[in-house]
Amino acid sequence: MNAPPSSLPSFFLKPGELFVAERPCLVSTLLGSCVAVTMCGCGVGAICHALLPACRGDGTDCPERFRHVECAVAGMIEAFGRRGVPAGEIEAKIFGGAEMFRAGRGESVGRQNIDRAGEMLAAAGIRVAAADVGGARGRKILFCPHTGEVYLRRLNGMTHRQAWNGAAP
């Protein structure tokens, strides 16, 4: 991963969080089956780190609303709208959604997260400019909200057995 400017204030985005900025800074996060969606437009940048595709509630009173892709993306769109940025001026990128865990016969949680993010953005008329999704490896990303740039590094794969016994991957 090429290094972004290190003189900027930096923040670490934890799972279930959303970050909106109108000033230069760096936001980093680590992803497995979770999805990060970045949005940038008209001097505003935002990123979310969502764990699950859908919220069981209506998304308005959920205390953990940014844990869910549909609620987090809706929250980001609302944040841009409050700042007067129309959906047509927003550029989005999607990252993560690795198949870290198998969930029976259906699609993995990672795949469901990716699909839901794409559906939400398409429904809002927001263009997806780039994506690095799926696969079996996690990702570390650094997002520059003021430019929309994303620096990405794929992490080494590791099985659960290797993780528990400390063996090198």
PDB file of C-alpha atoms in Angstrom:
ATOM      1  CA  MET A   1       0.000   0.000   0.000  1.00  0.00           C
ATOM      2  CA  ASN A   2       1.402   3.398  -0.933  1.00  0.00           C
ATOM      3  CA  ALA A   3       1.516   5.776   1.983  1.00  0.00           C
ATOM      4  CA  PRO A   4      -0.990   8.640   2.169  1.00  0.00           C
ATOM      5  CA  PRO A   5       0.045  11.945   3.737  1.00  0.00           C
ATOM      6  CA  SER A   6       0.976  11.186   7.349  1.00  0.00           C
ATOM      7  CA  SER A   7       0.617  14.774   8.551  1.00  0.00           C
ATOM      8  CA  LEU A   8      -3.189  14.582   8.546  1.00  0.00           C
ATOM      9  CA  PRO A   9      -5.279  13.806  11.639  1.00  0.00           C
ATOM     10  CA  SER A  10      -6.144  10.107  11.617  1.00  0.00           C
ATOM     11  CA  PHE A  11      -9.035   8.070  12.964  1.00  0.00           C
ATOM     12  CA  PHE A  12      -9.726   4.341  13.298  1.00  0.00           C
ATOM     13  CA  LEU A  13     -13.229   3.256  12.306  1.00  0.00           C
ATOM     14  CA  LYS A  14     -14.577   0.392  14.401  1.00  0.00           C
ATOM     15  CA  PRO A  15     -17.301  -2.040  13.298  1.00  0.00           C
ATOM     16  CA  GLY A  16     -20.718  -0.434  13.465  1.00  0.00           C
ATOM     17  CA  GLU A  17     -19.416   3.114  13.076  1.00  0.00           C
ATOM     18  CA  LEU A  18     -19.957   5.830  10.483  1.00  0.00           C
ATOM     19  CA  PHE A  19     -17.612   8.789   9.942  1.00  0.00           C
ATOM     20  CA  VAL A  20     -18.389  11.991   8.020  1.00  0.00           C
ATOM     21  CA  ALA A  21     -15.779  14.686   7.378  1.00  0.00           C
ATOM     22  CA  GLU A  22     -15.585  18.036   5.643  1.00  0.00           C
ATOM     23  CA  ARG A  23     -11.889  18.540   6.427  1.00  0.00           C
ATOM     24  CA  PRO A  24      -8.747  16.652   5.375  1.00  0.00           C
ATOM     25  CA  CYS A  25      -8.025  13.587   7.511  1.00  0.00           C
ATOM     26  CA  LEU A  26      -7.359   9.846   7.217  1.00  0.00           C
ATOM     27  CA  VAL A  27      -9.727   7.104   8.310  1.00  0.00           C
ATOM     28  CA  SER A  28      -8.537   3.499   8.573  1.00  0.00           C
ATOM     29  CA  THR A  29     -10.386   0.271   9.210  1.00  0.00           C
ATOM     30  CA  LEU A  30      -9.937  -3.500   8.978  1.00  0.00           C
ATOM     31  CA  LEU A  31     -12.478  -5.627   7.121  1.00  0.00           C
ATOM     32  CA  GLY A  32     -13.299  -9.308   6.912  1.00  0.00           C
ATOM     33  CA  SER A  33     -16.888 -10.186   5.993  1.00  0.00           C
ATOM     34  CA  CYS A  34     -17.882  -6.632   6.954  1.00  0.00           C
ATOM     35  CA  VAL A  35     -18.331  -4.010   4.262  1.00  0.00           C
ATOM     36  CA  ALA A  36     -17.006  -0.470   4.132  1.00  0.00           C
ATOM     37  CA  VAL A  37     -18.756   1.951   1.826  1.00  0.00           C
ATOM     38  CA  THR A  38     -17.044   5.247   1.096  1.00  0.00           C
ATOM     39  CA  MET A  39     -18.754   8.271  -0.393  1.00  0.00           C
ATOM     40  CA  CYS A  40     -17.273  11.530  -1.572  1.00  0.00           C
ATOM     41  CA  GLY A  41     -18.746  14.608  -3.208  1.00  0.00           C
ATOM     42  CA  CYS A  42     -18.716  18.414  -3.018  1.00  0.00           C
ATOM     43  CA  GLY A  43     -16.029  18.501  -0.318  1.00  0.00           C
ATOM     44  CA  VAL A  44     -17.741  15.958   1.937  1.00  0.00           C
ATOM     45  CA  GLY A  45     -16.490  12.430   2.560  1.00  0.00           C
ATOM     46  CA  ALA A  46     -18.001   9.569   4.542  1.00  0.00           C
ATOM     47  CA  ILE A  47     -17.227   5.951   5.377  1.00  0.00           C
ATOM     48  CA  CYS A  48     -19.128   3.236   7.213  1.00  0.00           C
ATOM     49  CA  HIS A  49     -18.068  -0.162   8.583  1.00  0.00           C
ATOM     50  CA  ALA A  50     -21.145  -2.401   8.523  1.00  0.00           C
ATOM     51  CA  LEU A  51     -21.318  -5.955   9.867  1.00  0.00           C
ATOM     52  CA  LEU A  52     -24.669  -7.276   8.653  1.00  0.00           C
ATOM     53  CA  PRO A  53     -26.807  -6.593   5.574  1.00  0.00           C
ATOM     54  CA  ALA A  54     -30.174  -5.641   7.069  1.00  0.00           C
ATOM     55  CA  CYS A  55     -31.697  -4.222  10.219  1.00  0.00           C
ATOM     56  CA  ARG A  56     -34.779  -5.904  11.624  1.00  0.00           C
ATOM     57  CA  GLY A  57     -36.319  -2.579  12.626  1.00  0.00           C
ATOM     58  CA  ASP A  58     -37.164   0.411  10.504  1.00  0.00           C
ATOM     59  CA  GLY A  59     -33.647   1.841  10.949  1.00  0.00           C
ATOM     60  CA  THR A  60     -34.735   5.074  12.635  1.00  0.00           C
ATOM     61  CA  ASP A  61     -34.620   4.064  16.293  1.00  0.00           C
ATOM     62  CA  CYS A  62     -32.123   1.208  16.202  1.00  0.00           C
ATOM     63  CA  PRO A  63     -29.311   1.930  18.713  1.00  0.00           C
ATOM     64  CA  GLU A  64     -26.888  -0.085  16.577  1.00  0.00           C
ATOM     65  CA  ARG A  65     -28.088   1.208  13.220  1.00  0.00           C
ATOM     66  CA  PHE A  66     -24.648   1.628  11.643  1.00  0.00           C
ATOM     67  CA  ARG A  67     -23.916  -2.084  12.206  1.00  0.00           C
ATOM     68  CA  HIS A  68     -26.248  -2.787   9.279  1.00  0.00           C
ATOM     69  CA  VAL A  69     -25.417  -2.000   5.650  1.00  0.00           C
ATOM     70  CA  GLU A  70     -28.865  -0.697   4.764  1.00  0.00           C
ATOM     71  CA  CYS A  71     -29.043   1.617   7.792  1.00  0.00           C
ATOM     72  CA  ALA A  72     -25.445   2.834   7.474  1.00  0.00           C
ATOM     73  CA  VAL A  73     -25.776   3.634   3.762  1.00  0.00           C
ATOM     74  CA  ALA A  74     -29.101   5.392   4.418  1.00  0.00           C
ATOM     75  CA  GLY A  75     -27.397   7.389   7.203  1.00  0.00           C
ATOM     76  CA  MET A  76     -24.586   8.406   4.863  1.00  0.00           C
ATOM     77  CA  ILE A  77     -27.048   9.523   2.185  1.00  0.00           C
ATOM     78  CA  GLU A  78     -28.936  11.550   4.824  1.00  0.00           C
ATOM     79  CA  ALA A  79     -25.674  13.184   5.963  1.00  0.00           C
ATOM     80  CA  PHE A  80     -24.889  14.279   2.400  1.00  0.00           C
ATOM     81  CA  GLY A  81     -28.457  15.519   1.926  1.00  0.00           C
ATOM     82  CA  ARG A  82     -28.251  17.643   5.101  1.00  0.00           C
ATOM     83  CA  ARG A  83     -25.149  19.262   3.620  1.00  0.00           C
ATOM     84  CA  GLY A  84     -26.930  19.980   0.326  1.00  0.00           C
ATOM     85  CA  VAL A  85     -25.042  17.366  -1.714  1.00  0.00           C
ATOM     86  CA  PRO A  86     -27.333  15.697  -4.291  1.00  0.00           C
ATOM     87  CA  ALA A  87     -26.998  11.943  -4.907  1.00  0.00           C
ATOM     88  CA  GLY A  88     -25.834  12.606  -8.479  1.00  0.00           C
ATOM     89  CA  GLU A  89     -22.748  14.389  -7.126  1.00  0.00           C
ATOM     90  CA  ILE A  90     -21.709  11.506  -4.853  1.00  0.00           C
ATOM     91  CA  GLU A  91     -19.156   8.890  -5.855  1.00  0.00           C
ATOM     92  CA  ALA A  92     -19.154   5.641  -3.874  1.00  0.00           C
ATOM     93  CA  LYS A  93     -16.721   2.761  -3.431  1.00  0.00           C
ATOM     94  CA  ILE A  94     -17.342  -0.624  -1.789  1.00  0.00           C
ATOM     95  CA  PHE A  95     -14.762  -2.752   0.051  1.00  0.00           C
ATOM     96  CA  GLY A  96     -14.729  -5.998   2.031  1.00  0.00           C
ATOM     97  CA  GLY A  97     -17.330  -8.726   2.125  1.00  0.00           C
ATOM     98  CA  ALA A  98     -14.791 -11.554   2.278  1.00  0.00           C
ATOM     99  CA  GLU A  99     -16.116 -15.054   2.734  1.00  0.00           C
ATOM    100  CA  MET A 100     -14.622 -15.514   6.170  1.00  0.00           C
ATOM    101  CA  PHE A 101     -17.456 -17.678   7.482  1.00  0.00           C
ATOM    102  CA  ARG A 102     -19.806 -20.100   5.792  1.00  0.00           C
ATOM    103  CA  ALA A 103     -23.430 -19.684   6.787  1.00  0.00           C
ATOM    104  CA  GLY A 104     -24.894 -22.995   5.671  1.00  0.00           C
ATOM    105  CA  ARG A 105     -26.284 -23.359   2.170  1.00  0.00           C
ATOM    106  CA  GLY A 106     -27.146 -19.725   1.518  1.00  0.00           C
ATOM    107  CA  GLU A 107     -24.922 -16.876   0.519  1.00  0.00           C
ATOM    108  CA  SER A 108     -22.195 -15.877   2.944  1.00  0.00           C
ATOM    109  CA  VAL A 109     -22.666 -12.831   5.148  1.00  0.00           C
ATOM    110  CA  GLY A 110     -19.932 -11.136   3.126  1.00  0.00           C
ATOM    111  CA  ARG A 111     -21.814 -11.663  -0.147  1.00  0.00           C
ATOM    112  CA  GLN A 112     -25.076 -10.470   1.424  1.00  0.00           C
ATOM    113  CA  ASN A 113     -23.308  -7.313   2.659  1.00  0.00           C
ATOM    114  CA  ILE A 114     -21.874  -6.604  -0.803  1.00  0.00           C
ATOM    115  CA  ASP A 115     -25.220  -7.148  -2.519  1.00  0.00           C
ATOM    116  CA  ARG A 116     -27.131  -4.962  -0.062  1.00  0.00           C
ATOM    117  CA  ALA A 117     -24.626  -2.112  -0.397  1.00  0.00           C
ATOM    118  CA  GLY A 118     -24.909  -2.228  -4.199  1.00  0.00           C
ATOM    119  CA  GLU A 119     -28.712  -2.290  -4.041  1.00  0.00           C
ATOM    120  CA  MET A 120     -28.875   0.687  -1.670  1.00  0.00           C
ATOM    121  CA  LEU A 121     -26.505   2.786  -3.767  1.00  0.00           C
ATOM    122  CA  ALA A 122     -28.282   1.925  -7.032  1.00  0.00           C
ATOM    123  CA  ALA A 123     -31.677   2.769  -5.531  1.00  0.00           C
ATOM    124  CA  ALA A 124     -30.336   6.171  -4.449  1.00  0.00           C
ATOM    125  CA  GLY A 125     -28.822   6.881  -7.873  1.00  0.00           C
ATOM    126  CA  ILE A 126     -25.267   6.925  -6.527  1.00  0.00           C
ATOM    127  CA  ARG A 127     -22.540   5.788  -8.892  1.00  0.00           C
ATOM    128  CA  VAL A 128     -20.139   3.081  -7.687  1.00  0.00           C
ATOM    129  CA  ALA A 129     -16.738   4.146  -9.000  1.00  0.00           C
ATOM    130  CA  ALA A 130     -14.723   1.217  -7.626  1.00  0.00           C
ATOM    131  CA  ALA A 131     -15.039  -1.951  -5.603  1.00  0.00           C
ATOM    132  CA  ASP A 132     -12.702  -4.514  -4.100  1.00  0.00           C
ATOM    133  CA  VAL A 133     -14.975  -7.154  -2.619  1.00  0.00           C
ATOM    134  CA  GLY A 134     -15.346 -10.864  -1.910  1.00  0.00           C
ATOM    135  CA  GLY A 135     -12.595 -13.445  -1.844  1.00  0.00           C
ATOM    136  CA  ALA A 136     -11.205 -15.126   1.236  1.00  0.00           C
ATOM    137  CA  ARG A 137      -8.857 -12.411   2.522  1.00  0.00           C
ATOM    138  CA  GLY A 138      -9.490  -9.481   4.787  1.00  0.00           C
ATOM    139  CA  ARG A 139      -8.530  -5.946   3.884  1.00  0.00           C
ATOM    140  CA  LYS A 140      -7.046  -2.880   5.522  1.00  0.00           C
ATOM    141  CA  ILE A 141      -8.166   0.388   4.018  1.00  0.00           C
ATOM    142  CA  LEU A 142      -7.195   4.005   4.522  1.00  0.00           C
ATOM    143  CA  PHE A 143      -9.734   6.540   3.295  1.00  0.00           C
ATOM    144  CA  CYS A 144      -9.064  10.214   2.576  1.00  0.00           C
ATOM    145  CA  PRO A 145     -12.536  11.806   2.898  1.00  0.00           C
ATOM    146  CA  HIS A 146     -11.459  15.117   1.365  1.00  0.00           C
ATOM    147  CA  THR A 147     -10.277  13.483  -1.894  1.00  0.00           C
ATOM    148  CA  GLY A 148     -12.189  10.201  -1.991  1.00  0.00           C
ATOM    149  CA  GLU A 149      -8.936   8.257  -2.371  1.00  0.00           C
ATOM    150  CA  VAL A 150      -8.726   4.816  -0.796  1.00  0.00           C
ATOM    151  CA  TYR A 151      -5.497   2.950  -0.100  1.00  0.00           C
ATOM    152  CA  LEU A 152      -6.022  -0.797   0.186  1.00  0.00           C
ATOM    153  CA  ARG A 153      -3.953  -3.730   1.361  1.00  0.00           C
ATOM    154  CA  ARG A 154      -5.189  -7.316   1.306  1.00  0.00           C
ATOM    155  CA  LEU A 155      -4.328  -9.217   4.444  1.00  0.00           C
ATOM    156  CA  ASN A 156      -2.783 -12.675   4.502  1.00  0.00           C
ATOM    157  CA  GLY A 157      -5.372 -15.431   4.698  1.00  0.00           C
ATOM    158  CA  MET A 158      -5.478 -17.538   7.817  1.00  0.00           C
ATOM    159  CA  THR A 159      -7.597 -20.532   8.734  1.00  0.00           C
ATOM    160  CA  HIS A 160      -9.317 -20.719  12.118  1.00  0.00           C
ATOM    161  CA  ARG A 161      -7.057 -23.587  13.159  1.00  0.00           C
ATOM    162  CA  GLN A 162      -3.929 -21.596  12.372  1.00  0.00           C
ATOM    163  CA  ALA A 163      -5.284 -18.617  14.251  1.00  0.00           C
ATOM    164  CA  TRP A 164      -5.911 -20.628  17.401  1.00  0.00           C
ATOM    165  CA  ASN A 165      -2.663 -22.585  17.534  1.00  0.00           C
ATOM    166  CA  GLY A 166      -0.465 -19.647  16.627  1.00  0.00           C
ATOM    167  CA  ALA A 167       1.019 -21.282  13.515  1.00  0.00           C
ATOM    168  CA  ALA A 168       2.167 -19.004  10.747  1.00  0.00           C
ATOM    169  CA  PRO A 169      -0.179 -18.850   7.734  1.00  0.00           C
TER     170      PRO A 169
END
